[in-house]
């Protein structure tokens, strides 16, 4: 019974604490940053984008040779 009362009072106090928080605290971080910052445009550069392509060619005596080639752009 004692643990139940402690848990109930903790839940009530946390609920009151969250309801008293300002509305700006509930906004996502990127909305709050872009709303109040002076930066108008930011370009993110992640580096090269690489994919693996399958290249099929003919080898000795016309046999099929399959290579997997990494292509970055």
Short mmCIF file of C-alpha atoms in Angstrom, two decimals:
data_model
loop_
_atom_site.label_atom_id
_atom_site.label_comp_id
_atom_site.label_asym_id
_atom_site.label_seq_id
_atom_site.Cartn_x
_atom_site.Cartn_y
_atom_site.Cartn_z
CA UNK A 1 0.00 0.00 0.00
CA UNK A 2 2.86 2.33 0.84
CA UNK A 3 4.55 1.75 -2.56
CA UNK A 4 1.25 2.40 -4.34
CA UNK A 5 0.82 5.77 -2.60
CA UNK A 6 4.41 6.79 -3.36
CA UNK A 7 3.96 5.85 -7.02
CA UNK A 8 0.66 7.73 -7.25
CA UNK A 9 2.06 10.90 -5.68
CA UNK A 10 5.11 10.75 -7.94
CA UNK A 11 2.90 10.44 -11.01
CA UNK A 12 0.77 13.39 -9.92
CA UNK A 13 3.79 15.59 -9.21
CA UNK A 14 5.39 14.73 -12.56
CA UNK A 15 2.12 15.44 -14.32
CA UNK A 16 1.87 18.86 -12.71
CA UNK A 17 5.49 19.61 -13.57
CA UNK A 18 5.01 18.79 -17.24
CA UNK A 19 1.80 20.77 -17.52
CA UNK A 20 3.56 23.85 -16.10
CA UNK A 21 6.39 23.68 -18.67
CA UNK A 22 6.37 26.31 -21.43
CA UNK A 23 4.95 25.42 -24.82
CA UNK A 24 8.33 26.00 -26.52
CA UNK A 25 9.74 23.01 -24.65
CA UNK A 26 7.33 20.68 -26.46
CA UNK A 27 8.41 21.75 -29.97
CA UNK A 28 10.84 19.59 -31.94
CA UNK A 29 14.44 20.76 -31.80
CA UNK A 30 14.74 21.66 -35.49
CA UNK A 31 11.65 23.90 -35.32
CA UNK A 32 12.98 25.80 -32.33
CA UNK A 33 16.43 26.24 -33.91
CA UNK A 34 15.26 27.47 -37.30
CA UNK A 35 12.69 29.73 -35.72
CA UNK A 36 15.20 31.68 -33.64
CA UNK A 37 18.42 31.51 -35.62
CA UNK A 38 19.81 33.91 -38.22
CA UNK A 39 21.01 31.17 -40.57
CA UNK A 40 18.88 31.21 -43.71
CA UNK A 41 20.28 28.25 -45.62
CA UNK A 42 22.54 25.42 -44.59
CA UNK A 43 24.02 22.89 -47.01
CA UNK A 44 24.88 19.51 -45.57
CA UNK A 45 27.63 17.64 -47.42
CA UNK A 46 27.74 13.94 -46.61
CA UNK A 47 30.49 12.89 -48.99
CA UNK A 48 30.45 10.50 -51.92
CA UNK A 49 27.51 8.19 -52.50
CA UNK A 50 28.71 4.74 -53.49
CA UNK A 51 26.77 1.86 -55.02
CA UNK A 52 27.75 -1.61 -56.18
CA UNK A 53 26.93 -2.48 -59.78
CA UNK A 54 27.10 -5.86 -61.44
CA UNK A 55 29.10 -5.81 -64.70
CA UNK A 56 28.83 -8.78 -67.03
CA UNK A 57 31.52 -9.26 -69.68
CA UNK A 58 33.01 -12.10 -71.72
CA UNK A 59 36.29 -13.71 -70.79
CA UNK A 60 38.43 -16.40 -72.40
CA UNK A 61 36.62 -18.59 -74.91
CA UNK A 62 33.49 -16.46 -74.65
CA UNK A 63 32.71 -17.43 -71.10
CA UNK A 64 30.61 -15.14 -68.99
CA UNK A 65 32.50 -13.16 -66.30
CA UNK A 66 30.47 -11.39 -63.62
CA UNK A 67 32.18 -8.60 -61.66
CA UNK A 68 30.82 -6.48 -58.87
CA UNK A 69 32.18 -2.94 -59.28
CA UNK A 70 31.89 -0.15 -56.72
CA UNK A 71 30.86 3.15 -58.33
CA UNK A 72 31.01 6.41 -56.35
CA UNK A 73 29.60 9.75 -57.40
#
